[in-house]
Structure formats: C-alpha cells, structure tokens
C-alpha cells in the first residue's frame, strides 16, 4: 500500500540549532513531492516541489532534498518564527489520474 | 493579488443536516481541489475539479459532492452529516490539474 511517513512526529530545537525533518514514501510512479508549512488553524503554505532524485531547492533557512525513497527538509539556524507543522505530500498515479497523499506532519517548536 | 479564499470560516451543524462550503481560487488558477483535515492529521484528498468536471476523487463516500462554476470558483456539499465529518475543510487551487497547489485558510466544520 502506498504510504507517506514523516519523522519525527515532534521536534524541539533551540534557536540556531540546525536539524532535518524526514519524509519517506513507498509510492510507485511518483509525480512530484511537495513540502508545506502549516500554522495552527490555518491552511498549508506551499514551500517546495521536487520531481527527481538528486534535486534540491532552497528558500531562506530551508533546504529540501529528494532521493528515490525519501526527502529531507533541512532547517539551518532556525528562529522561533520557524515554529509550525511541516507537511510532506506525494502525488501518485491512480487509474490514469494523480492523487496527492499527505503525511501526518512534523510539529516543530523553536525555543528562543 | 488575492489568494485562495474560503467561506464561511466556521460552521456548526447538527448530525443529519447538509452543508455547503465555498472556495474562490487564486487569480490565474483554473483548478480546485478539496481536502479534509482532522485534528493532528495530514489533509486527505476529497476530489478535484477542472473545466467544471470532477477529474479525480479520493476515498470519500457519495455524501461528498462538489461543483465548479464558469468563474472557476467551487462548492463542496456534504449530505447527511456525521459526527466524524467534523474537521477543517481546505480548498487548494492550481493552474491545471498537475500544477502546484495553493491552499486557502479553511472552513472549520463542527457537527454536533
């Protein structure tokens, strides 16, 4: 069964303490992996799209990478305003269409 | 540039009732997708509308139906509400069915 698993479920960091979030998937025929940031009670905010193994994208303190089985979201020198839930989603083929499947997310708290 | 908008923000309904949620896509987008997000979970794909037709559907019962209008806005209808339908309902728009999705703020539905 196709699956998207994010780890850890929760992560607490001190300001400036770099770390990585993981998204592993068992999808065949991947057609894009997406990272979103979600603040409490709000809709997800689009961050990155990755399509092929070896691809990397950066935005401010965030860098997303992709391999054939997983993606990492690296956070360099995080600040308290980076606190949020980070969601990973993969788009997989289903009957001639493509269905997005989300993981449960990683809740990140950055302490000042 | 207006982003994705959704109405209402919050809604309280009684079990067995019917509800209609509305979404206006981001300027320039022609495709609308709907998601259900339970507390502590990632968004679950309900369906996607393009050119006023349902193009893709997730694993949701027929009680969930939708519509897309010529101006690309969309409605999500849920009949015979169950307590388990209580969730945050998210609308996402994109340019084309495979475009990057941008989410609205969501509608919080509570079924009592």
mmCIF file with all atom_site columns, C-alpha atoms in Angstrom:
data_model
loop_
_atom_site.group_PDB
_atom_site.id
_atom_site.type_symbol
_atom_site.label_atom_id
_atom_site.label_alt_id
_atom_site.label_comp_id
_atom_site.label_asym_id
_atom_site.label_entity_id
_atom_site.label_seq_id
_atom_site.pdbx_PDB_ins_code
_atom_site.Cartn_x
_atom_site.Cartn_y
_atom_site.Cartn_z
_atom_site.occupancy
_atom_site.B_iso_or_equiv
_atom_site.pdbx_formal_charge
_atom_site.auth_seq_id
_atom_site.auth_comp_id
_atom_site.auth_asym_id
_atom_site.auth_atom_id
_atom_site.pdbx_PDB_model_num
ATOM 1   C CA . UNK A 1 1   ? 0.000   0.000  0.000   1.00 0.00 ? 1   UNK A CA 1
ATOM 2   C CA . UNK A 1 2   ? 1.251   3.461  -0.880  1.00 0.00 ? 2   UNK A CA 1
ATOM 3   C CA . UNK A 1 3   ? 2.360   5.304  2.195   1.00 0.00 ? 3   UNK A CA 1
ATOM 4   C CA . UNK A 1 4   ? 3.935   8.586  3.289   1.00 0.00 ? 4   UNK A CA 1
ATOM 5   C CA . UNK A 1 5   ? 5.642   8.642  6.688   1.00 0.00 ? 5   UNK A CA 1
ATOM 6   C CA . UNK A 1 6   ? 7.088   11.713 8.356   1.00 0.00 ? 6   UNK A CA 1
ATOM 7   C CA . UNK A 1 7   ? 9.541   11.670 11.233  1.00 0.00 ? 7   UNK A CA 1
ATOM 8   C CA . UNK A 1 8   ? 9.944   12.738 13.896  1.00 0.00 ? 8   UNK A CA 1
ATOM 9   C CA . UNK A 1 9   ? 6.323   13.499 14.884  1.00 0.00 ? 9   UNK A CA 1
ATOM 10  C CA . UNK A 1 10  ? 7.538   16.395 17.012  1.00 0.00 ? 10  UNK A CA 1
ATOM 11  C CA . UNK A 1 11  ? 10.847  18.234 17.275  1.00 0.00 ? 11  UNK A CA 1
ATOM 12  C CA . UNK A 1 12  ? 12.001  20.841 19.757  1.00 0.00 ? 12  UNK A CA 1
ATOM 13  C CA . UNK A 1 13  ? 15.061  22.916 18.880  1.00 0.00 ? 13  UNK A CA 1
ATOM 14  C CA . UNK A 1 14  ? 16.913  25.815 20.405  1.00 0.00 ? 14  UNK A CA 1
ATOM 15  C CA . UNK A 1 15  ? 17.239  28.896 18.233  1.00 0.00 ? 15  UNK A CA 1
ATOM 16  C CA . UNK A 1 16  ? 20.227  28.377 15.934  1.00 0.00 ? 16  UNK A CA 1
ATOM 17  C CA . UNK A 1 17  ? 20.257  24.577 16.356  1.00 0.00 ? 17  UNK A CA 1
ATOM 18  C CA . UNK A 1 18  ? 20.108  23.100 12.833  1.00 0.00 ? 18  UNK A CA 1
ATOM 19  C CA . UNK A 1 19  ? 18.258  19.846 12.137  1.00 0.00 ? 19  UNK A CA 1
ATOM 20  C CA . UNK A 1 20  ? 16.445  17.816 9.461   1.00 0.00 ? 20  UNK A CA 1
ATOM 21  C CA . UNK A 1 21  ? 12.919  16.501 9.006   1.00 0.00 ? 21  UNK A CA 1
ATOM 22  C CA . UNK A 1 22  ? 12.320  13.269 7.101   1.00 0.00 ? 22  UNK A CA 1
ATOM 23  C CA . UNK A 1 23  ? 9.592   12.181 4.681   1.00 0.00 ? 23  UNK A CA 1
ATOM 24  C CA . UNK A 1 24  ? 9.795   8.597  3.446   1.00 0.00 ? 24  UNK A CA 1
ATOM 25  C CA . UNK A 1 25  ? 7.443   7.188  0.820   1.00 0.00 ? 25  UNK A CA 1
ATOM 26  C CA . UNK A 1 26  ? 6.597   3.859  -0.772  1.00 0.00 ? 26  UNK A CA 1
ATOM 27  C CA . UNK A 1 27  ? 4.816   5.256  -3.827  1.00 0.00 ? 27  UNK A CA 1
ATOM 28  C CA . UNK A 1 28  ? 5.367   3.846  -7.307  1.00 0.00 ? 28  UNK A CA 1
ATOM 29  C CA . UNK A 1 29  ? 5.412   6.267  -10.206 1.00 0.00 ? 29  UNK A CA 1
ATOM 30  C CA . UNK A 1 30  ? 5.925   9.382  -8.105  1.00 0.00 ? 30  UNK A CA 1
ATOM 31  C CA . UNK A 1 31  ? 4.880   12.556 -9.894  1.00 0.00 ? 31  UNK A CA 1
ATOM 32  C CA . UNK A 1 32  ? 6.168   15.171 -7.508  1.00 0.00 ? 32  UNK A CA 1
ATOM 33  C CA . UNK A 1 33  ? 6.910   15.528 -3.786  1.00 0.00 ? 33  UNK A CA 1
ATOM 34  C CA . UNK A 1 34  ? 5.713   18.661 -2.021  1.00 0.00 ? 34  UNK A CA 1
ATOM 35  C CA . UNK A 1 35  ? 6.605   20.384 1.241   1.00 0.00 ? 35  UNK A CA 1
ATOM 36  C CA . UNK A 1 36  ? 4.192   22.685 3.055   1.00 0.00 ? 36  UNK A CA 1
ATOM 37  C CA . UNK A 1 37  ? 4.289   24.702 6.262   1.00 0.00 ? 37  UNK A CA 1
ATOM 38  C CA . UNK A 1 38  ? 1.092   24.902 8.334   1.00 0.00 ? 38  UNK A CA 1
ATOM 39  C CA . UNK A 1 39  ? 0.473   27.256 11.252  1.00 0.00 ? 39  UNK A CA 1
ATOM 40  C CA . UNK A 1 40  ? -2.227  26.313 13.798  1.00 0.00 ? 40  UNK A CA 1
ATOM 41  C CA . UNK A 1 41  ? -5.760  26.806 12.465  1.00 0.00 ? 41  UNK A CA 1
ATOM 42  C CA . UNK A 1 42  ? -4.554  27.901 9.034   1.00 0.00 ? 42  UNK A CA 1
ATOM 43  C CA . UNK A 1 43  ? -4.201  26.356 5.591   1.00 0.00 ? 43  UNK A CA 1
ATOM 44  C CA . UNK A 1 44  ? -0.875  24.879 4.461   1.00 0.00 ? 44  UNK A CA 1
ATOM 45  C CA . UNK A 1 45  ? 1.592   27.271 2.851   1.00 0.00 ? 45  UNK A CA 1
ATOM 46  C CA . UNK A 1 46  ? 3.433   25.943 -0.201  1.00 0.00 ? 46  UNK A CA 1
ATOM 47  C CA . UNK A 1 47  ? 7.220   25.681 0.190   1.00 0.00 ? 47  UNK A CA 1
ATOM 48  C CA . UNK A 1 48  ? 8.799   23.373 -2.432  1.00 0.00 ? 48  UNK A CA 1
ATOM 49  C CA . UNK A 1 49  ? 8.153   20.889 -5.214  1.00 0.00 ? 49  UNK A CA 1
ATOM 50  C CA . UNK A 1 50  ? 10.726  18.192 -6.048  1.00 0.00 ? 50  UNK A CA 1
ATOM 51  C CA . UNK A 1 51  ? 10.403  15.870 -9.028  1.00 0.00 ? 51  UNK A CA 1
ATOM 52  C CA . UNK A 1 52  ? 13.509  13.723 -9.365  1.00 0.00 ? 52  UNK A CA 1
ATOM 53  C CA . UNK A 1 53  ? 16.145  12.093 -7.186  1.00 0.00 ? 53  UNK A CA 1
ATOM 54  C CA . UNK A 1 54  ? 19.088  14.391 -6.557  1.00 0.00 ? 54  UNK A CA 1
ATOM 55  C CA . UNK A 1 55  ? 17.024  17.544 -6.876  1.00 0.00 ? 55  UNK A CA 1
ATOM 56  C CA . UNK A 1 56  ? 17.490  20.252 -4.233  1.00 0.00 ? 56  UNK A CA 1
ATOM 57  C CA . UNK A 1 57  ? 15.659  23.514 -3.550  1.00 0.00 ? 57  UNK A CA 1
ATOM 58  C CA . UNK A 1 58  ? 16.337  26.286 -1.048  1.00 0.00 ? 58  UNK A CA 1
ATOM 59  C CA . UNK A 1 59  ? 14.367  29.111 0.496   1.00 0.00 ? 59  UNK A CA 1
ATOM 60  C CA . UNK A 1 60  ? 15.852  31.225 3.265   1.00 0.00 ? 60  UNK A CA 1
ATOM 61  C CA . UNK A 1 61  ? 16.773  28.818 6.105   1.00 0.00 ? 61  UNK A CA 1
ATOM 62  C CA . UNK A 1 62  ? 15.084  25.812 4.459   1.00 0.00 ? 62  UNK A CA 1
ATOM 63  C CA . UNK A 1 63  ? 16.552  23.328 2.013   1.00 0.00 ? 63  UNK A CA 1
ATOM 64  C CA . UNK A 1 64  ? 14.657  20.347 0.579   1.00 0.00 ? 64  UNK A CA 1
ATOM 65  C CA . UNK A 1 65  ? 16.336  17.306 -0.976  1.00 0.00 ? 65  UNK A CA 1
ATOM 66  C CA . UNK A 1 66  ? 14.962  14.186 -2.669  1.00 0.00 ? 66  UNK A CA 1
ATOM 67  C CA . UNK A 1 67  ? 16.175  10.610 -3.067  1.00 0.00 ? 67  UNK A CA 1
ATOM 68  C CA . UNK A 1 68  ? 14.344  7.634  -4.575  1.00 0.00 ? 68  UNK A CA 1
ATOM 69  C CA . UNK A 1 69  ? 12.761  6.706  -1.258  1.00 0.00 ? 69  UNK A CA 1
ATOM 70  C CA . UNK A 1 70  ? 12.753  9.826  0.918   1.00 0.00 ? 70  UNK A CA 1
ATOM 71  C CA . UNK A 1 71  ? 13.006  13.572 1.170   1.00 0.00 ? 71  UNK A CA 1
ATOM 72  C CA . UNK A 1 72  ? 14.652  15.733 3.784   1.00 0.00 ? 72  UNK A CA 1
ATOM 73  C CA . UNK A 1 73  ? 13.800  19.244 4.866   1.00 0.00 ? 73  UNK A CA 1
ATOM 74  C CA . UNK A 1 74  ? 16.918  20.773 6.361   1.00 0.00 ? 74  UNK A CA 1
ATOM 75  C CA . UNK A 1 75  ? 16.489  23.766 8.664   1.00 0.00 ? 75  UNK A CA 1
ATOM 76  C CA . UNK A 1 76  ? 19.640  25.828 9.179   1.00 0.00 ? 76  UNK A CA 1
ATOM 77  C CA . UNK A 1 77  ? 19.949  28.086 12.222  1.00 0.00 ? 77  UNK A CA 1
ATOM 78  C CA . UNK A 1 78  ? 16.193  28.110 12.891  1.00 0.00 ? 78  UNK A CA 1
ATOM 79  C CA . UNK A 1 79  ? 14.378  31.026 14.501  1.00 0.00 ? 79  UNK A CA 1
ATOM 80  C CA . UNK A 1 80  ? 11.257  30.951 16.720  1.00 0.00 ? 80  UNK A CA 1
ATOM 81  C CA . UNK A 1 81  ? 9.163   32.090 13.740  1.00 0.00 ? 81  UNK A CA 1
ATOM 82  C CA . UNK A 1 82  ? 10.008  28.808 12.003  1.00 0.00 ? 82  UNK A CA 1
ATOM 83  C CA . UNK A 1 83  ? 7.819   27.031 14.558  1.00 0.00 ? 83  UNK A CA 1
ATOM 84  C CA . UNK A 1 84  ? 4.994   25.285 12.664  1.00 0.00 ? 84  UNK A CA 1
ATOM 85  C CA . UNK A 1 85  ? 3.887   21.888 11.397  1.00 0.00 ? 85  UNK A CA 1
ATOM 86  C CA . UNK A 1 86  ? 5.724   20.827 8.242   1.00 0.00 ? 86  UNK A CA 1
ATOM 87  C CA . UNK A 1 87  ? 3.771   18.598 5.875   1.00 0.00 ? 87  UNK A CA 1
ATOM 88  C CA . UNK A 1 88  ? 5.053   16.391 3.101   1.00 0.00 ? 88  UNK A CA 1
ATOM 89  C CA . UNK A 1 89  ? 2.854   15.182 0.226   1.00 0.00 ? 89  UNK A CA 1
ATOM 90  C CA . UNK A 1 90  ? 3.452   12.919 -2.756  1.00 0.00 ? 90  UNK A CA 1
ATOM 91  C CA . UNK A 1 91  ? 1.452   12.765 -5.970  1.00 0.00 ? 91  UNK A CA 1
ATOM 92  C CA . UNK A 1 92  ? 0.888   9.191  -7.095  1.00 0.00 ? 92  UNK A CA 1
ATOM 93  C CA . UNK A 1 93  ? -0.784  7.679  -10.160 1.00 0.00 ? 93  UNK A CA 1
ATOM 94  C CA . UNK A 1 94  ? -4.261  6.214  -9.615  1.00 0.00 ? 94  UNK A CA 1
ATOM 95  C CA . UNK A 1 95  ? -6.251  4.951  -12.598 1.00 0.00 ? 95  UNK A CA 1
ATOM 96  C CA . UNK A 1 96  ? -4.873  7.403  -15.104 1.00 0.00 ? 96  UNK A CA 1
ATOM 97  C CA . UNK A 1 97  ? -5.005  10.345 -12.699 1.00 0.00 ? 97  UNK A CA 1
ATOM 98  C CA . UNK A 1 98  ? -2.702  11.605 -9.976  1.00 0.00 ? 98  UNK A CA 1
ATOM 99  C CA . UNK A 1 99  ? -3.809  11.674 -6.339  1.00 0.00 ? 99  UNK A CA 1
ATOM 100 C CA . UNK A 1 100 ? -1.934  13.644 -3.658  1.00 0.00 ? 100 UNK A CA 1
ATOM 101 C CA . UNK A 1 101 ? -1.248  11.850 -0.368  1.00 0.00 ? 101 UNK A CA 1
ATOM 102 C CA . UNK A 1 102 ? -0.088  13.749 2.708   1.00 0.00 ? 102 UNK A CA 1
ATOM 103 C CA . UNK A 1 103 ? 1.909   12.574 5.685   1.00 0.00 ? 103 UNK A CA 1
ATOM 104 C CA . UNK A 1 104 ? 0.840   13.441 9.241   1.00 0.00 ? 104 UNK A CA 1
ATOM 105 C CA . UNK A 1 105 ? 3.423   16.179 9.528   1.00 0.00 ? 105 UNK A CA 1
ATOM 106 C CA . UNK A 1 106 ? 6.255   17.098 11.897  1.00 0.00 ? 106 UNK A CA 1
ATOM 107 C CA . UNK A 1 107 ? 5.461   19.639 14.592  1.00 0.00 ? 107 UNK A CA 1
ATOM 108 C CA . UNK A 1 108 ? 8.486   21.906 15.032  1.00 0.00 ? 108 UNK A CA 1
ATOM 109 C CA . UNK A 1 109 ? 8.964   24.191 18.016  1.00 0.00 ? 109 UNK A CA 1
ATOM 110 C CA . UNK A 1 110 ? 11.976  26.514 18.102  1.00 0.00 ? 110 UNK A CA 1
ATOM 111 C CA . UNK A 1 111 ? 12.760  27.991 21.502  1.00 0.00 ? 111 UNK A CA 1
ATOM 112 C CA . UNK A 1 112 ? 14.444  31.417 21.782  1.00 0.00 ? 112 UNK A CA 1
ATOM 113 C CA . UNK B 2 1   ? -3.087  39.555 -5.824  1.00 0.00 ? 1   UNK B CA 1
ATOM 114 C CA . UNK B 2 2   ? -5.885  37.741 -3.987  1.00 0.00 ? 2   UNK B CA 1
ATOM 115 C CA . UNK B 2 3   ? -5.041  34.303 -2.737  1.00 0.00 ? 3   UNK B CA 1
ATOM 116 C CA . UNK B 2 4   ? -7.451  31.430 -2.219  1.00 0.00 ? 4   UNK B CA 1
ATOM 117 C CA . UNK B 2 5   ? -10.497 32.438 -0.195  1.00 0.00 ? 5   UNK B CA 1
ATOM 118 C CA . UNK B 2 6   ? -12.990 30.208 1.593   1.00 0.00 ? 6   UNK B CA 1
ATOM 119 C CA . UNK B 2 7   ? -16.315 30.818 3.306   1.00 0.00 ? 7   UNK B CA 1
ATOM 120 C CA . UNK B 2 8   ? -17.565 30.526 5.913   1.00 0.00 ? 8   UNK B CA 1
ATOM 121 C CA . UNK B 2 9   ? -14.675 30.495 8.381   1.00 0.00 ? 9   UNK B CA 1
ATOM 122 C CA . UNK B 2 10  ? -16.524 28.416 10.957  1.00 0.00 ? 10  UNK B CA 1
ATOM 123 C CA . UNK B 2 11  ? -19.732 26.404 10.828  1.00 0.00 ? 11  UNK B CA 1
ATOM 124 C CA . UNK B 2 12  ? -21.695 24.380 13.355  1.00 0.00 ? 12  UNK B CA 1
ATOM 125 C CA . UNK B 2 13  ? -24.220 21.833 12.093  1.00 0.00 ? 13  UNK B CA 1
ATOM 126 C CA . UNK B 2 14  ? -26.347 19.070 13.564  1.00 0.00 ? 14  UNK B CA 1
ATOM 127 C CA . UNK B 2 15  ? -25.969 15.414 12.644  1.00 0.00 ? 15  UNK B CA 1
ATOM 128 C CA . UNK B 2 16  ? -28.072 14.568 9.576   1.00 0.00 ? 16  UNK B CA 1
ATOM 129 C CA . UNK B 2 17  ? -28.027 18.095 8.159   1.00 0.00 ? 17  UNK B CA 1
ATOM 130 C CA . UNK B 2 18  ? -26.457 19.206 4.902   1.00 0.00 ? 18  UNK B CA 1
ATOM 131 C CA . UNK B 2 19  ? -23.697 21.790 4.436   1.00 0.00 ? 19  UNK B CA 1
ATOM 132 C CA . UNK B 2 20  ? -22.222 23.803 1.565   1.00 0.00 ? 20  UNK B CA 1
ATOM 133 C CA . UNK B 2 21  ? -18.722 25.259 1.675   1.00 0.00 ? 21  UNK B CA 1
ATOM 134 C CA . UNK B 2 22  ? -17.384 27.738 -0.875  1.00 0.00 ? 22  UNK B CA 1
ATOM 135 C CA . UNK B 2 23  ? -13.999 28.460 -2.421  1.00 0.00 ? 23  UNK B CA 1
ATOM 136 C CA . UNK B 2 24  ? -12.614 31.101 -4.767  1.00 0.00 ? 24  UNK B CA 1
ATOM 137 C CA . UNK B 2 25  ? -9.297  30.177 -6.398  1.00 0.00 ? 25  UNK B CA 1
ATOM 138 C CA . UNK B 2 26  ? -6.159  32.281 -6.606  1.00 0.00 ? 26  UNK B CA 1
ATOM 139 C CA . UNK B 2 27  ? -6.129  34.680 -9.537  1.00 0.00 ? 27  UNK B CA 1
ATOM 140 C CA . UNK B 2 28  ? -4.971  32.861 -12.691 1.00 0.00 ? 28  UNK B CA 1
ATOM 141 C CA . UNK B 2 29  ? -5.810  29.388 -11.385 1.00 0.00 ? 29  UNK B CA 1
ATOM 142 C CA . UNK B 2 30  ? -8.430  27.187 -13.038 1.00 0.00 ? 30  UNK B CA 1
ATOM 143 C CA . UNK B 2 31  ? -8.395  24.019 -10.905 1.00 0.00 ? 31  UNK B CA 1
ATOM 144 C CA . UNK B 2 32  ? -9.786  23.495 -7.424  1.00 0.00 ? 32  UNK B CA 1
ATOM 145 C CA . UNK B 2 33  ? -9.121  20.599 -5.056  1.00 0.00 ? 33  UNK B CA 1
ATOM 146 C CA . UNK B 2 34  ? -10.828 19.897 -1.731  1.00 0.00 ? 34  UNK B CA 1
ATOM 147 C CA . UNK B 2 35  ? -9.294  18.261 1.338   1.00 0.00 ? 35  UNK B CA 1
ATOM 148 C CA . UNK B 2 36  ? -10.489 17.173 4.780   1.00 0.00 ? 36  UNK B CA 1
ATOM 149 C CA . UNK B 2 37  ? -8.076  17.586 7.680   1.00 0.00 ? 37  UNK B CA 1
ATOM 150 C CA . UNK B 2 38  ? -8.878  16.006 11.034  1.00 0.00 ? 38  UNK B CA 1
ATOM 151 C CA . UNK B 2 39  ? -7.074  17.241 14.129  1.00 0.00 ? 39  UNK B CA 1
ATOM 152 C CA . UNK B 2 40  ? -3.481  16.014 14.237  1.00 0.00 ? 40  UNK B CA 1
ATOM 153 C CA . UNK B 2 41  ? -3.666  14.508 10.757  1.00 0.00 ? 41  UNK B CA 1
ATOM 154 C CA . UNK B 2 42  ? -2.483  15.500 7.317   1.00 0.00 ? 42  UNK B CA 1
ATOM 155 C CA . UNK B 2 43  ? -5.043  16.694 4.738   1.00 0.00 ? 43  UNK B CA 1
ATOM 156 C CA . UNK B 2 44  ? -6.964  13.925 2.958   1.00 0.00 ? 44  UNK B CA 1
ATOM 157 C CA . UNK B 2 45  ? -7.832  14.456 -0.706  1.00 0.00 ? 45  UNK B CA 1
ATOM 158 C CA . UNK B 2 46  ? -11.582 14.526 -1.425  1.00 0.00 ? 46  UNK B CA 1
ATOM 159 C CA . UNK B 2 47  ? -11.784 15.490 -5.115  1.00 0.00 ? 47  UNK B CA 1
ATOM 160 C CA . UNK B 2 48  ? -10.544 17.859 -7.784  1.00 0.00 ? 48  UNK B CA 1
ATOM 161 C CA . UNK B 2 49  ? -12.486 19.986 -10.286 1.00 0.00 ? 49  UNK B CA 1
ATOM 162 C CA . UNK B 2 50  ? -11.232 21.217 -13.641 1.00 0.00 ? 50  UNK B CA 1
ATOM 163 C CA . UNK B 2 51  ? -13.301 22.613 -16.505 1.00 0.00 ? 51  UNK B CA 1
ATOM 164 C CA . UNK B 2 52  ? -16.405 22.258 -14.332 1.00 0.00 ? 52  UNK B CA 1
ATOM 165 C CA . UNK B 2 53  ? -15.984 18.482 -14.054 1.00 0.00 ? 53  UNK B CA 1
ATOM 166 C CA . UNK B 2 54  ? -14.790 16.202 -11.259 1.00 0.00 ? 54  UNK B CA 1
ATOM 167 C CA . UNK B 2 55  ? -11.461 14.874 -12.529 1.00 0.00 ? 55  UNK B CA 1
ATOM 168 C CA . UNK B 2 56  ? -10.103 12.917 -9.594  1.00 0.00 ? 56  UNK B CA 1
ATOM 169 C CA . UNK B 2 57  ? -11.656 11.555 -6.423  1.00 0.00 ? 57  UNK B CA 1
ATOM 170 C CA . UNK B 2 58  ? -10.221 10.259 -3.182  1.00 0.00 ? 58  UNK B CA 1
ATOM 171 C CA . UNK B 2 59  ? -11.715 7.616  -0.924  1.00 0.00 ? 59  UNK B CA 1
ATOM 172 C CA . UNK B 2 60  ? -14.801 9.534  0.232   1.00 0.00 ? 60  UNK B CA 1
ATOM 173 C CA . UNK B 2 61  ? -18.456 8.445  0.082   1.00 0.00 ? 61  UNK B CA 1
ATOM 174 C CA . UNK B 2 62  ? -21.034 9.875  -2.299  1.00 0.00 ? 62  UNK B CA 1
ATOM 175 C CA . UNK B 2 63  ? -22.330 12.078 0.531   1.00 0.00 ? 63  UNK B CA 1
ATOM 176 C CA . UNK B 2 64  ? -19.488 14.353 -0.515  1.00 0.00 ? 64  UNK B CA 1
ATOM 177 C CA . UNK B 2 65  ? -20.178 16.141 -3.780  1.00 0.00 ? 65  UNK B CA 1
ATOM 178 C CA . UNK B 2 66  ? -18.999 19.274 -5.467  1.00 0.00 ? 66  UNK B CA 1
ATOM 179 C CA . UNK B 2 67  ? -19.392 21.746 -8.238  1.00 0.00 ? 67  UNK B CA 1
ATOM 180 C CA . UNK B 2 68  ? -17.217 24.146 -10.169 1.00 0.00 ? 68  UNK B CA 1
ATOM 181 C CA . UNK B 2 69  ? -18.620 27.292 -11.765 1.00 0.00 ? 69  UNK B CA 1
ATOM 182 C CA . UNK B 2 70  ? -17.551 29.009 -15.018 1.00 0.00 ? 70  UNK B CA 1
ATOM 183 C CA . UNK B 2 71  ? -15.539 31.569 -12.996 1.00 0.00 ? 71  UNK B CA 1
ATOM 184 C CA . UNK B 2 72  ? -13.544 28.603 -11.521 1.00 0.00 ? 72  UNK B CA 1
ATOM 185 C CA . UNK B 2 73  ? -14.979 29.002 -8.016  1.00 0.00 ? 73  UNK B CA 1
ATOM 186 C CA . UNK B 2 74  ? -16.181 25.828 -6.359  1.00 0.00 ? 74  UNK B CA 1
ATOM 187 C CA . UNK B 2 75  ? -18.540 24.410 -3.745  1.00 0.00 ? 75  UNK B CA 1
ATOM 188 C CA . UNK B 2 76  ? -18.253 21.355 -1.551  1.00 0.00 ? 76  UNK B CA 1
ATOM 189 C CA . UNK B 2 77  ? -21.516 19.786 -0.393  1.00 0.00 ? 77  UNK B CA 1
ATOM 190 C CA . UNK B 2 78  ? -21.803 17.210 2.367   1.00 0.00 ? 78  UNK B CA 1
ATOM 191 C CA . UNK B 2 79  ? -25.150 15.468 2.959   1.00 0.00 ? 79  UNK B CA 1
ATOM 192 C CA . UNK B 2 80  ? -26.374 13.525 5.984   1.00 0.00 ? 80  UNK B CA 1
ATOM 193 C CA . UNK B 2 81  ? -23.648 14.884 8.234   1.00 0.00 ? 81  UNK B CA 1
ATOM 194 C CA . UNK B 2 82  ? -21.984 12.516 10.693  1.00 0.00 ? 82  UNK B CA 1
ATOM 195 C CA . UNK B 2 83  ? -20.087 13.415 13.856  1.00 0.00 ? 83  UNK B CA 1
ATOM 196 C CA . UNK B 2 84  ? -16.954 12.126 12.104  1.00 0.00 ? 84  UNK B CA 1
ATOM 197 C CA . UNK B 2 85  ? -17.305 14.814 9.428   1.00 0.00 ? 85  UNK B CA 1
ATOM 198 C CA . UNK B 2 86  ? -16.108 17.398 11.949  1.00 0.00 ? 86  UNK B CA 1
ATOM 199 C CA . UNK B 2 87  ? -12.816 18.693 10.535  1.00 0.00 ? 87  UNK B CA 1
ATOM 200 C CA . UNK B 2 88  ? -11.024 21.546 8.813   1.00 0.00 ? 88  UNK B CA 1
ATOM 201 C CA . UNK B 2 89  ? -12.036 21.605 5.140   1.00 0.00 ? 89  UNK B CA 1
ATOM 202 C CA . UNK B 2 90  ? -9.360  23.000 2.885   1.00 0.00 ? 90  UNK B CA 1
ATOM 203 C CA . UNK B 2 91  ? -9.592  24.231 -0.660  1.00 0.00 ? 91  UNK B CA 1
ATOM 204 C CA . UNK B 2 92  ? -6.499  24.396 -2.871  1.00 0.00 ? 92  UNK B CA 1
ATOM 205 C CA . UNK B 2 93  ? -6.203  25.943 -6.310  1.00 0.00 ? 93  UNK B CA 1
ATOM 206 C CA . UNK B 2 94  ? -3.699  25.390 -9.094  1.00 0.00 ? 94  UNK B CA 1
ATOM 207 C CA . UNK B 2 95  ? -3.110  26.142 -12.749 1.00 0.00 ? 95  UNK B CA 1
ATOM 208 C CA . UNK B 2 96  ? -4.016  22.834 -14.373 1.00 0.00 ? 96  UNK B CA 1
ATOM 209 C CA . UNK B 2 97  ? -4.550  19.509 -12.655 1.00 0.00 ? 97  UNK B CA 1
ATOM 210 C CA . UNK B 2 98  ? -0.807  18.954 -12.074 1.00 0.00 ? 98  UNK B CA 1
ATOM 211 C CA . UNK B 2 99  ? 0.108   22.480 -11.015 1.00 0.00 ? 99  UNK B CA 1
ATOM 212 C CA . UNK B 2 100 ? 1.424   23.450 -7.599  1.00 0.00 ? 100 UNK B CA 1
ATOM 213 C CA . UNK B 2 101 ? -1.438  23.772 -5.158  1.00 0.00 ? 101 UNK B CA 1
ATOM 214 C CA . UNK B 2 102 ? -2.021  26.843 -3.010  1.00 0.00 ? 102 UNK B CA 1
ATOM 215 C CA . UNK B 2 103 ? -4.328  26.448 -0.046  1.00 0.00 ? 103 UNK B CA 1
ATOM 216 C CA . UNK B 2 104 ? -6.984  28.669 1.449   1.00 0.00 ? 104 UNK B CA 1
ATOM 217 C CA . UNK B 2 105 ? -7.405  29.278 5.190   1.00 0.00 ? 105 UNK B CA 1
ATOM 218 C CA . UNK B 2 106 ? -10.007 26.526 5.534   1.00 0.00 ? 106 UNK B CA 1
ATOM 219 C CA . UNK B 2 107 ? -13.510 26.170 6.954   1.00 0.00 ? 107 UNK B CA 1
ATOM 220 C CA . UNK B 2 108 ? -13.790 24.645 10.413  1.00 0.00 ? 108 UNK B CA 1
ATOM 221 C CA . UNK B 2 109 ? -16.908 22.401 10.453  1.00 0.00 ? 109 UNK B CA 1
ATOM 222 C CA . UNK B 2 110 ? -18.251 21.110 13.746  1.00 0.00 ? 110 UNK B CA 1
ATOM 223 C CA . UNK B 2 111 ? -21.042 18.517 13.707  1.00 0.00 ? 111 UNK B CA 1
ATOM 224 C CA . UNK B 2 112 ? -22.935 18.084 16.983  1.00 0.00 ? 112 UNK B CA 1
#
